[in-house]
mmCIF file of C-alpha atoms and ligand atoms in Angstrom:
data_model
loop_
_atom_site.group_PDB
_atom_site.id
_atom_site.type_symbol
_atom_site.label_atom_id
_atom_site.label_comp_id
_atom_site.label_asym_id
_atom_site.label_seq_id
_atom_site.Cartn_x
_atom_site.Cartn_y
_atom_site.Cartn_z
ATOM 1 C CA TYR A 1 -10.758 -26.830 -19.672
ATOM 2 C CA ALA A 2 -8.650 -29.272 -17.739
ATOM 3 C CA ALA A 3 -8.305 -28.299 -14.128
ATOM 4 C CA LYS A 4 -4.803 -28.254 -12.720
ATOM 5 C CA ASP A 5 -4.352 -30.716 -9.908
ATOM 6 C CA THR A 6 -3.673 -28.330 -7.092
ATOM 7 C CA GLY A 7 -4.706 -30.725 -4.389
ATOM 8 C CA GLU A 8 -7.582 -28.411 -3.627
ATOM 9 C CA PRO A 9 -11.054 -29.864 -3.253
ATOM 10 C CA PHE A 10 -12.955 -29.776 -6.541
ATOM 11 C CA ARG A 11 -15.148 -26.685 -6.773
ATOM 12 C CA HIS A 12 -18.545 -27.584 -8.141
ATOM 13 C CA TRP A 13 -20.262 -25.175 -10.441
ATOM 14 C CA SER A 14 -22.899 -23.182 -8.662
ATOM 15 C CA PRO A 15 -25.163 -20.342 -9.794
ATOM 16 C CA ALA A 16 -23.342 -18.113 -7.300
ATOM 17 C CA LEU A 17 -19.949 -18.904 -8.816
ATOM 18 C CA ASP A 18 -21.238 -18.303 -12.328
ATOM 19 C CA GLU A 19 -22.780 -15.014 -11.277
ATOM 20 C CA ARG A 20 -19.540 -13.980 -9.690
ATOM 21 C CA ALA A 21 -17.580 -14.787 -12.846
ATOM 22 C CA GLY A 22 -20.077 -12.813 -14.922
ATOM 23 C CA GLU A 23 -19.906 -9.898 -12.542
ATOM 24 C CA GLN A 24 -16.105 -9.890 -12.704
ATOM 25 C CA ALA A 25 -16.094 -9.967 -16.496
ATOM 26 C CA ARG A 26 -18.502 -7.023 -16.549
ATOM 27 C CA LEU A 27 -16.423 -5.139 -14.054
ATOM 28 C CA GLY A 28 -13.283 -5.906 -16.047
ATOM 29 C CA ALA A 29 -14.798 -4.348 -19.159
ATOM 30 C CA GLU A 30 -15.950 -1.353 -17.164
ATOM 31 C CA ILE A 31 -12.406 -0.679 -15.960
ATOM 32 C CA ARG A 32 -11.480 0.024 -19.575
ATOM 33 C CA THR A 33 -14.318 2.555 -19.854
ATOM 34 C CA ALA A 34 -13.481 4.051 -16.473
ATOM 35 C CA LEU A 35 -9.852 4.625 -17.495
ATOM 36 C CA ASP A 36 -10.966 6.489 -20.617
ATOM 37 C CA ALA A 37 -13.673 8.423 -18.764
ATOM 38 C CA GLY A 38 -11.355 9.496 -15.943
ATOM 39 C CA GLN A 39 -13.349 7.804 -13.163
ATOM 40 C CA PHE A 40 -10.258 6.937 -11.123
ATOM 41 C CA ARG A 41 -8.577 9.210 -8.671
ATOM 42 C CA VAL A 42 -5.813 8.902 -6.136
ATOM 43 C CA VAL A 43 -5.981 9.606 -2.392
ATOM 44 C CA TYR A 44 -3.068 9.782 0.015
ATOM 45 C CA GLN A 45 -2.626 8.403 3.520
ATOM 46 C CA PRO A 46 0.078 9.727 5.855
ATOM 47 C CA ILE A 47 2.853 7.568 7.295
ATOM 48 C CA VAL A 48 3.833 9.304 10.501
ATOM 49 C CA ALA A 49 7.078 9.369 12.487
ATOM 50 C CA VAL A 50 6.497 9.039 16.230
ATOM 51 C CA PRO A 51 6.718 10.606 18.682
ATOM 52 C CA GLU A 52 7.311 13.869 16.816
ATOM 53 C CA GLY A 53 4.369 13.425 14.474
ATOM 54 C CA ARG A 54 5.947 14.427 11.198
ATOM 55 C CA VAL A 55 4.389 12.982 8.041
ATOM 56 C CA ILE A 56 7.509 11.409 6.561
ATOM 57 C CA ALA A 57 5.731 9.707 3.665
ATOM 58 C CA VAL A 58 2.329 9.282 2.077
ATOM 59 C CA GLU A 59 0.879 6.193 0.431
ATOM 60 C CA ALA A 60 -1.050 6.632 -2.816
ATOM 61 C CA LEU A 61 -4.295 4.610 -2.912
ATOM 62 C CA VAL A 62 -6.484 4.445 -5.993
ATOM 63 C CA ARG A 63 -10.227 5.148 -5.831
ATOM 64 C CA TRP A 64 -12.955 4.351 -8.330
ATOM 65 C CA GLU A 65 -16.110 6.415 -8.253
ATOM 66 C CA HIS A 66 -18.440 4.361 -10.413
ATOM 67 C CA PRO A 67 -21.211 6.552 -11.899
ATOM 68 C CA GLU A 68 -23.970 4.043 -11.059
ATOM 69 C CA ARG A 69 -22.538 1.775 -8.390
ATOM 70 C CA GLY A 70 -20.794 4.428 -6.335
ATOM 71 C CA PRO A 71 -17.341 3.892 -4.838
ATOM 72 C CA ILE A 72 -15.803 0.465 -5.489
ATOM 73 C CA SER A 73 -13.003 -0.787 -3.240
ATOM 74 C CA PRO A 74 -9.564 -1.336 -4.789
ATOM 75 C CA ALA A 75 -9.425 -4.558 -2.782
ATOM 76 C CA TYR A 76 -12.165 -5.708 -5.186
ATOM 77 C CA PHE A 77 -11.280 -4.118 -8.529
ATOM 78 C CA ILE A 78 -7.460 -4.351 -8.434
ATOM 79 C CA PRO A 79 -7.575 -8.180 -8.540
ATOM 80 C CA VAL A 80 -9.987 -7.916 -11.496
ATOM 81 C CA ALA A 81 -7.659 -5.480 -13.289
ATOM 82 C CA GLU A 82 -4.781 -7.803 -12.431
ATOM 83 C CA ARG A 83 -6.530 -10.689 -14.195
ATOM 84 C CA ASN A 84 -7.488 -8.777 -17.338
ATOM 85 C CA GLY A 85 -4.143 -6.989 -17.558
ATOM 86 C CA LEU A 86 -5.517 -3.436 -17.260
ATOM 87 C CA VAL A 87 -3.670 -3.072 -13.970
ATOM 88 C CA VAL A 88 -0.609 -2.232 -16.073
ATOM 89 C CA GLU A 89 -2.249 0.848 -17.562
ATOM 90 C CA LEU A 90 -4.102 1.759 -14.377
ATOM 91 C CA GLY A 91 -0.931 1.329 -12.321
ATOM 92 C CA ALA A 92 1.094 3.509 -14.688
ATOM 93 C CA TRP A 93 -1.577 6.207 -14.360
ATOM 94 C CA VAL A 94 -1.523 5.993 -10.538
ATOM 95 C CA LEU A 95 2.277 6.210 -10.560
ATOM 96 C CA ARG A 96 2.240 9.247 -12.810
ATOM 97 C CA THR A 97 -0.527 10.982 -10.826
ATOM 98 C CA ALA A 98 1.205 10.316 -7.493
ATOM 99 C CA CYS A 99 4.585 11.559 -8.740
ATOM 100 C CA GLU A 100 3.000 14.740 -10.102
ATOM 101 C CA GLN A 101 1.234 15.335 -6.784
ATOM 102 C CA MET A 102 4.487 14.794 -4.892
ATOM 103 C CA VAL A 103 6.271 17.332 -7.101
ATOM 104 C CA ARG A 104 3.486 19.863 -6.378
ATOM 105 C CA TRP A 105 3.672 19.206 -2.632
ATOM 106 C CA ARG A 106 7.443 19.599 -2.606
ATOM 107 C CA HIS A 107 6.968 22.927 -4.337
ATOM 108 C CA GLU A 108 4.153 24.114 -2.022
ATOM 109 C CA TRP A 109 5.398 22.772 1.304
ATOM 110 C CA GLY A 110 9.185 22.909 0.926
ATOM 111 C CA SER A 111 10.894 21.224 3.853
ATOM 112 C CA ALA A 112 7.511 20.385 5.431
ATOM 113 C CA ALA A 113 6.643 18.171 2.465
ATOM 114 C CA PRO A 114 6.942 14.425 3.088
ATOM 115 C CA ASP A 115 10.224 12.784 2.115
ATOM 116 C CA ARG A 116 8.627 10.047 0.052
ATOM 117 C CA MET A 117 5.653 8.988 -1.996
ATOM 118 C CA SER A 118 4.754 5.302 -1.699
ATOM 119 C CA VAL A 119 3.008 3.628 -4.645
ATOM 120 C CA ASN A 120 1.485 0.131 -4.693
ATOM 121 C CA VAL A 121 2.574 -2.108 -7.540
ATOM 122 C CA SER A 122 0.764 -5.334 -8.386
ATOM 123 C CA ALA A 123 2.357 -8.667 -9.243
ATOM 124 C CA ARG A 124 1.498 -8.338 -12.901
ATOM 125 C CA GLN A 125 2.974 -4.838 -13.196
ATOM 126 C CA LEU A 126 6.175 -5.944 -11.500
ATOM 127 C CA ALA A 127 6.555 -9.007 -13.701
ATOM 128 C CA ARG A 128 6.325 -6.992 -16.928
ATOM 129 C CA SER A 129 9.702 -6.430 -18.514
ATOM 130 C CA GLY A 130 9.081 -2.719 -19.101
ATOM 131 C CA PHE A 131 8.231 -1.811 -15.522
ATOM 132 C CA PRO A 132 11.557 -0.362 -14.269
ATOM 133 C CA GLN A 133 11.742 1.693 -17.466
ATOM 134 C CA THR A 134 8.208 3.003 -16.884
ATOM 135 C CA VAL A 135 9.303 4.122 -13.415
ATOM 136 C CA ALA A 136 12.469 5.753 -14.777
ATOM 137 C CA ASP A 137 10.458 7.533 -17.501
ATOM 138 C CA THR A 138 7.838 8.743 -15.018
ATOM 139 C CA LEU A 139 10.491 10.123 -12.669
ATOM 140 C CA ALA A 140 12.210 11.872 -15.571
ATOM 141 C CA ALA A 141 8.953 13.285 -16.962
ATOM 142 C CA THR A 142 7.710 14.604 -13.612
ATOM 143 C CA GLY A 143 11.105 15.656 -12.277
ATOM 144 C CA LEU A 144 10.637 13.724 -9.023
ATOM 145 C CA PRO A 145 13.984 12.576 -7.551
ATOM 146 C CA PRO A 146 14.153 8.740 -7.374
ATOM 147 C CA ALA A 147 14.928 8.925 -3.647
ATOM 148 C CA CYS A 148 11.436 10.420 -3.158
ATOM 149 C CA LEU A 149 9.708 7.285 -4.429
ATOM 150 C CA THR A 150 8.948 3.999 -2.681
ATOM 151 C CA VAL A 151 7.429 1.064 -4.500
ATOM 152 C CA GLU A 152 5.214 -1.219 -2.370
ATOM 153 C CA VAL A 153 5.071 -4.852 -3.422
ATOM 154 C CA THR A 154 3.589 -7.874 -1.683
ATOM 155 C CA GLU A 155 5.434 -11.006 -0.699
ATOM 156 C CA THR A 156 3.238 -12.926 -3.116
ATOM 157 C CA ALA A 157 4.250 -10.717 -6.062
ATOM 158 C CA VAL A 158 7.915 -11.137 -5.237
ATOM 159 C CA PHE A 159 7.567 -14.838 -4.623
ATOM 160 C CA GLN A 160 6.512 -15.418 -8.204
ATOM 161 C CA GLY A 161 10.226 -15.022 -8.688
ATOM 162 C CA GLY A 162 12.126 -14.568 -11.934
ATOM 163 C CA ARG A 163 11.458 -11.221 -13.536
ATOM 164 C CA ALA A 164 9.978 -9.674 -10.375
ATOM 165 C CA VAL A 165 13.165 -9.914 -8.331
ATOM 166 C CA GLU A 166 15.217 -8.650 -11.259
ATOM 167 C CA ALA A 167 12.866 -5.661 -11.532
ATOM 168 C CA LEU A 168 13.372 -4.867 -7.852
ATOM 169 C CA HIS A 169 17.147 -4.806 -8.367
ATOM 170 C CA GLU A 170 16.702 -2.413 -11.300
ATOM 171 C CA LEU A 171 14.421 -0.144 -9.275
ATOM 172 C CA ARG A 172 16.939 -0.136 -6.440
ATOM 173 C CA ALA A 173 19.665 0.794 -8.906
ATOM 174 C CA LEU A 174 17.554 3.807 -9.933
ATOM 175 C CA GLY A 175 17.545 4.931 -6.296
ATOM 176 C CA VAL A 176 13.932 3.953 -5.603
ATOM 177 C CA ARG A 177 13.124 2.270 -2.276
ATOM 178 C CA ILE A 178 11.311 -1.058 -1.999
ATOM 179 C CA ALA A 179 8.690 -1.820 0.648
ATOM 180 C CA LEU A 180 7.264 -5.274 1.346
ATOM 181 C CA ASP A 181 3.553 -4.635 1.931
ATOM 182 C CA ASP A 182 1.173 -6.610 4.155
ATOM 183 C CA PHE A 183 4.159 -8.435 5.587
ATOM 184 C CA GLY A 184 3.309 -11.639 7.385
ATOM 185 C CA THR A 185 0.157 -12.450 5.436
ATOM 186 C CA GLY A 186 1.720 -14.107 2.385
ATOM 187 C CA HIS A 187 3.360 -17.483 2.074
ATOM 188 C CA SER A 188 6.935 -16.361 2.071
ATOM 189 C CA SER A 189 9.608 -17.278 4.526
ATOM 190 C CA LEU A 190 11.876 -14.885 6.343
ATOM 191 C CA GLY A 191 14.558 -16.032 3.900
ATOM 192 C CA LEU A 192 12.950 -13.729 1.359
ATOM 193 C CA LEU A 193 14.376 -10.795 3.299
ATOM 194 C CA ARG A 194 17.896 -11.981 2.489
ATOM 195 C CA THR A 195 17.401 -12.812 -1.167
ATOM 196 C CA VAL A 196 15.263 -9.879 -2.262
ATOM 197 C CA PRO A 197 16.305 -6.221 -2.205
ATOM 198 C CA VAL A 198 14.045 -4.676 0.424
ATOM 199 C CA ASP A 199 14.328 -1.421 2.372
ATOM 200 C CA ILE A 200 11.040 -1.224 4.238
ATOM 201 C CA LEU A 201 8.878 -3.850 5.867
ATOM 202 C CA LYS A 202 5.218 -2.975 6.336
ATOM 203 C CA VAL A 203 3.876 -5.098 9.162
ATOM 204 C CA ASP A 204 0.320 -6.050 8.297
ATOM 205 C CA LYS A 205 -2.694 -4.621 10.064
ATOM 206 C CA SER A 206 -3.674 -8.088 11.287
ATOM 207 C CA PHE A 207 -0.723 -8.011 13.720
ATOM 208 C CA VAL A 208 -1.650 -4.518 14.889
ATOM 209 C CA ASP A 209 -5.339 -5.300 15.458
ATOM 210 C CA ASP A 210 -4.884 -7.351 18.636
ATOM 211 C CA ILE A 211 -1.649 -5.801 19.774
ATOM 212 C CA THR A 212 -3.069 -4.403 22.983
ATOM 213 C CA GLY A 213 -4.056 -7.909 24.093
ATOM 214 C CA ALA A 214 -1.710 -10.484 25.566
ATOM 215 C CA GLY A 215 -1.803 -12.738 22.508
ATOM 216 C CA GLU A 216 0.656 -13.859 19.899
ATOM 217 C CA HIS A 217 0.254 -10.831 17.636
ATOM 218 C CA ARG A 218 2.218 -8.703 20.016
ATOM 219 C CA VAL A 219 4.944 -11.350 20.130
ATOM 220 C CA ILE A 220 5.132 -11.404 16.339
ATOM 221 C CA ALA A 221 5.169 -7.616 16.057
ATOM 222 C CA GLU A 222 7.977 -7.535 18.600
ATOM 223 C CA ALA A 223 9.962 -10.214 16.770
ATOM 224 C CA LEU A 224 9.530 -8.348 13.473
ATOM 225 C CA ILE A 225 10.908 -5.097 14.861
ATOM 226 C CA HIS A 226 14.013 -6.977 16.041
ATOM 227 C CA ILE A 227 14.423 -8.611 12.643
ATOM 228 C CA CYS A 228 14.177 -5.205 10.961
ATOM 229 C CA ALA A 229 16.741 -3.708 13.305
ATOM 230 C CA GLY A 230 19.119 -6.614 12.750
ATOM 231 C CA LEU A 231 18.788 -6.559 8.976
ATOM 232 C CA GLY A 232 18.866 -2.768 8.672
ATOM 233 C CA LEU A 233 15.285 -2.543 7.419
ATOM 234 C CA THR A 234 12.823 0.236 8.180
ATOM 235 C CA ALA A 235 9.657 -1.017 9.876
ATOM 236 C CA VAL A 236 6.236 0.531 9.317
ATOM 237 C CA ALA A 237 3.166 -0.659 11.237
ATOM 238 C CA GLU A 238 -0.047 -0.550 9.170
ATOM 239 C CA GLY A 239 -3.648 -0.118 10.232
ATOM 240 C CA VAL A 240 -3.106 1.689 13.538
ATOM 241 C CA GLU A 241 -6.585 2.724 14.651
ATOM 242 C CA THR A 242 -6.225 3.676 18.314
ATOM 243 C CA ALA A 243 -3.924 5.580 20.644
ATOM 244 C CA GLU A 244 -3.417 2.392 22.655
ATOM 245 C CA GLN A 245 -2.133 0.535 19.606
ATOM 246 C CA ALA A 246 0.170 3.443 18.754
ATOM 247 C CA GLU A 247 1.555 3.431 22.266
ATOM 248 C CA VAL A 248 2.198 -0.293 22.381
ATOM 249 C CA LEU A 249 3.886 -0.156 18.975
ATOM 250 C CA TYR A 250 6.008 2.775 20.094
ATOM 251 C CA HIS A 251 7.148 0.891 23.177
ATOM 252 C CA LEU A 252 7.995 -2.148 21.055
ATOM 253 C CA GLY A 253 10.296 0.130 19.050
ATOM 254 C CA TYR A 254 8.166 1.120 16.060
ATOM 255 C CA ARG A 255 8.836 4.672 14.916
ATOM 256 C CA LEU A 256 6.772 4.789 11.706
ATOM 257 C CA LEU A 257 3.029 4.264 11.959
ATOM 258 C CA GLN A 258 0.161 4.404 9.484
ATOM 259 C CA GLY A 259 -3.553 4.076 10.064
ATOM 260 C CA TYR A 260 -6.866 5.816 10.622
ATOM 261 C CA HIS A 261 -5.620 7.063 13.988
ATOM 262 C CA PHE A 262 -3.152 9.298 12.157
ATOM 263 C CA GLY A 263 -5.237 10.054 9.109
ATOM 264 C CA ARG A 264 -7.485 8.460 6.547
ATOM 265 C CA PRO A 265 -6.607 8.532 2.856
ATOM 266 C CA THR A 266 -7.619 11.933 1.425
ATOM 267 C CA ALA A 267 -7.045 14.008 -1.710
ATOM 268 C CA GLU A 268 -5.125 16.683 0.181
ATOM 269 C CA VAL A 269 -2.967 16.176 3.243
ATOM 270 C CA ASP A 270 -2.073 18.814 5.815
ATOM 271 C CA PHE A 271 1.674 18.638 6.393
ATOM 272 C CA ARG A 272 1.878 21.307 9.081
ATOM 273 C CA PRO A 273 4.004 20.002 11.963
ATOM 274 C CA LYS A 274 1.775 18.885 14.822
ATOM 275 C CA GLY A 275 4.397 19.297 17.539
ATOM 276 C CA SER A 276 2.670 16.576 19.454
ATOM 277 C CA SER A 277 3.995 13.835 21.668
ATOM 278 C CA LEU A 278 2.881 10.241 21.455
ATOM 279 C CA LEU A 279 1.156 10.349 24.807
ATOM 280 C CA THR A 280 -1.175 13.131 23.750
ATOM 281 C CA TYR A 281 -2.662 11.318 20.779
ATOM 282 C CA ALA A 282 -6.375 11.672 20.878
ATOM 283 C CA ASP A 283 -8.288 8.443 20.723
ATOM 284 C CA THR A 284 -11.427 9.554 18.992
ATOM 285 C CA GLY A 285 -12.805 6.023 19.026
ATOM 286 C CA GLY A 286 -14.286 4.296 16.016
ATOM 287 C CA GLY A 287 -11.111 4.760 14.029
ATOM 288 C CA GLY A 288 -11.216 8.541 14.059
ATOM 289 C CA SER A 289 -8.671 10.385 12.005
ATOM 290 C CA SER A 290 -8.026 13.417 14.154
ATOM 291 C CA TRP A 291 -4.785 14.146 15.825
ATOM 292 C CA ARG A 292 -4.812 16.570 18.699
ATOM 293 C CA VAL A 293 -1.895 18.579 19.930
HETATM 294 P P1 C2E B 1 -2.547 -1.664 1.143
HETATM 295 O O1 C2E B 1 -1.539 -1.239 0.148
HETATM 296 O O2 C2E B 1 -2.091 -2.564 2.232
HETATM 297 O O3 C2E B 1 -3.187 -0.325 1.694
HETATM 298 C C1 C2E B 1 -3.690 -0.188 2.998
HETATM 299 C C2 C2E B 1 -5.191 -0.323 3.023
HETATM 300 O O4 C2E B 1 -5.656 -0.277 4.355
HETATM 301 C C3 C2E B 1 -5.918 0.820 2.315
HETATM 302 O O5 C2E B 1 -7.161 0.308 1.832
HETATM 303 C C4 C2E B 1 -6.176 1.785 3.454
HETATM 304 O O6 C2E B 1 -7.238 2.678 3.202
HETATM 305 C C5 C2E B 1 -6.515 0.821 4.549
HETATM 306 N N1 C2E B 1 -6.222 1.357 5.880
HETATM 307 C C6 C2E B 1 -5.257 2.221 6.248
HETATM 308 N N2 C2E B 1 -5.287 2.464 7.570
HETATM 309 C C7 C2E B 1 -6.312 1.735 8.065
HETATM 310 C C8 C2E B 1 -6.852 1.546 9.380
HETATM 311 O O7 C2E B 1 -6.403 2.129 10.378
HETATM 312 N N3 C2E B 1 -7.918 0.698 9.488
HETATM 313 C C9 C2E B 1 -8.447 0.042 8.419
HETATM 314 N N4 C2E B 1 -9.475 -0.771 8.617
HETATM 315 N N5 C2E B 1 -7.941 0.172 7.165
HETATM 316 C C10 C2E B 1 -6.894 1.007 6.995
HETATM 317 P P2 C2E B 1 -7.665 0.570 0.347
HETATM 318 O O8 C2E B 1 -7.335 1.960 -0.064
HETATM 319 O O9 C2E B 1 -9.071 0.105 0.271
HETATM 320 O O10 C2E B 1 -6.737 -0.387 -0.515
HETATM 321 C C11 C2E B 1 -6.791 -1.778 -0.370
HETATM 322 C C12 C2E B 1 -5.674 -2.462 -1.101
HETATM 323 O O11 C2E B 1 -5.837 -2.267 -2.516
HETATM 324 C C13 C2E B 1 -4.296 -1.880 -0.791
HETATM 325 O O12 C2E B 1 -3.786 -2.422 0.402
HETATM 326 C C14 C2E B 1 -3.525 -2.318 -2.016
HETATM 327 O O13 C2E B 1 -3.128 -3.657 -1.904
HETATM 328 C C15 C2E B 1 -4.577 -2.203 -3.107
HETATM 329 N N6 C2E B 1 -4.379 -0.930 -3.810
HETATM 330 C C16 C2E B 1 -4.850 0.315 -3.519
HETATM 331 N N7 C2E B 1 -4.446 1.219 -4.422
HETATM 332 C C17 C2E B 1 -3.673 0.538 -5.320
HETATM 333 C C18 C2E B 1 -2.950 0.924 -6.516
HETATM 334 O O14 C2E B 1 -2.888 2.081 -6.920
HETATM 335 N N8 C2E B 1 -2.294 -0.096 -7.176
HETATM 336 C C19 C2E B 1 -2.313 -1.388 -6.738
HETATM 337 N N9 C2E B 1 -1.635 -2.313 -7.451
HETATM 338 N N10 C2E B 1 -2.958 -1.765 -5.627
HETATM 339 C C20 C2E B 1 -3.637 -0.814 -4.924
HETATM 340 MG MG1 MG B 2 0.324 -0.553 0.325
HETATM 341 MG MG1 MG B 3 -0.549 -2.876 3.288
HETATM 342 MG MG1 MG B 4 -3.371 -4.397 2.890
#
């Protein structure tokens, strides 16, 4: 086929590239089988309010337990499903599963249940004309109030423009919140925050990683919290692995944190109030998930 002139250097064919393409095609076909065989499941990671430690939301993350290859990372298979279109069906299943779980938790935990369930939505799902209707149908079928759902989209998905932005307006009209995921890693400008309906900005892990150093990441994280405050957006810091990072983020003004320090993604989450203060977070090292009172 004719290559588009993207200004990128020409990529020569190599056995490695060919192998990779073959591998992706195989994996793509296997996603179909996996959907039918029920090999996917959903785990949930807490998003915690500091300093009080309440789990105010959970993020649904899909998992694939491949019968021969073992667990495969969504960072690898979601892009494959995105290319072959199966992400639409897989995503609808994740949405349904997460909403059902949230309804169960609200029933079991009452006021201790998290306020919101956050579900990742890929570019291709968002661009499909039926997506807001799928969300409305899922909420109606499960009985989850729209205010209990957040949809996480990336800057890149939104930047494809057209239908995607329209879909976000329709979701907003339903009462669903919109989060911009991995913020700061895409190619968007800050102008996006004015033109796109957004409620929550998830500051990418890459800015959190070096936040205890003196470098520019701290400066960016600090600027982003001011932008959120000024624009009336809720800020969430992603990928918080240590007590030190949590403390720095707290002092910068972050009040919602997510990361291994507060809990890894799991099938069941314990929503009992921890009654802990920020300064007593246990740093278990190595990205431990425990939280000590
Ligand atoms: P994401 O939405 O930005 O999710 C956060 C990712 O970071 C998750 O990886 C999570 O397990 C990981 N993470 C959370 N805290 C920490 C931490 O403290 N340290 C480190 N190193 N990692 C942390 P996961 O589950 O492998 O998912 C990767 C990406 O795959 C997600 O990034 C999201 O873009 C995509 N994804 C996952 N589930 C779905 C889904 O159901 N639908 C769609 N469309 N995409 C999904
Ligand atoms: Mg996410
Ligand atoms: Mg993210
Ligand atoms: Mg990410």
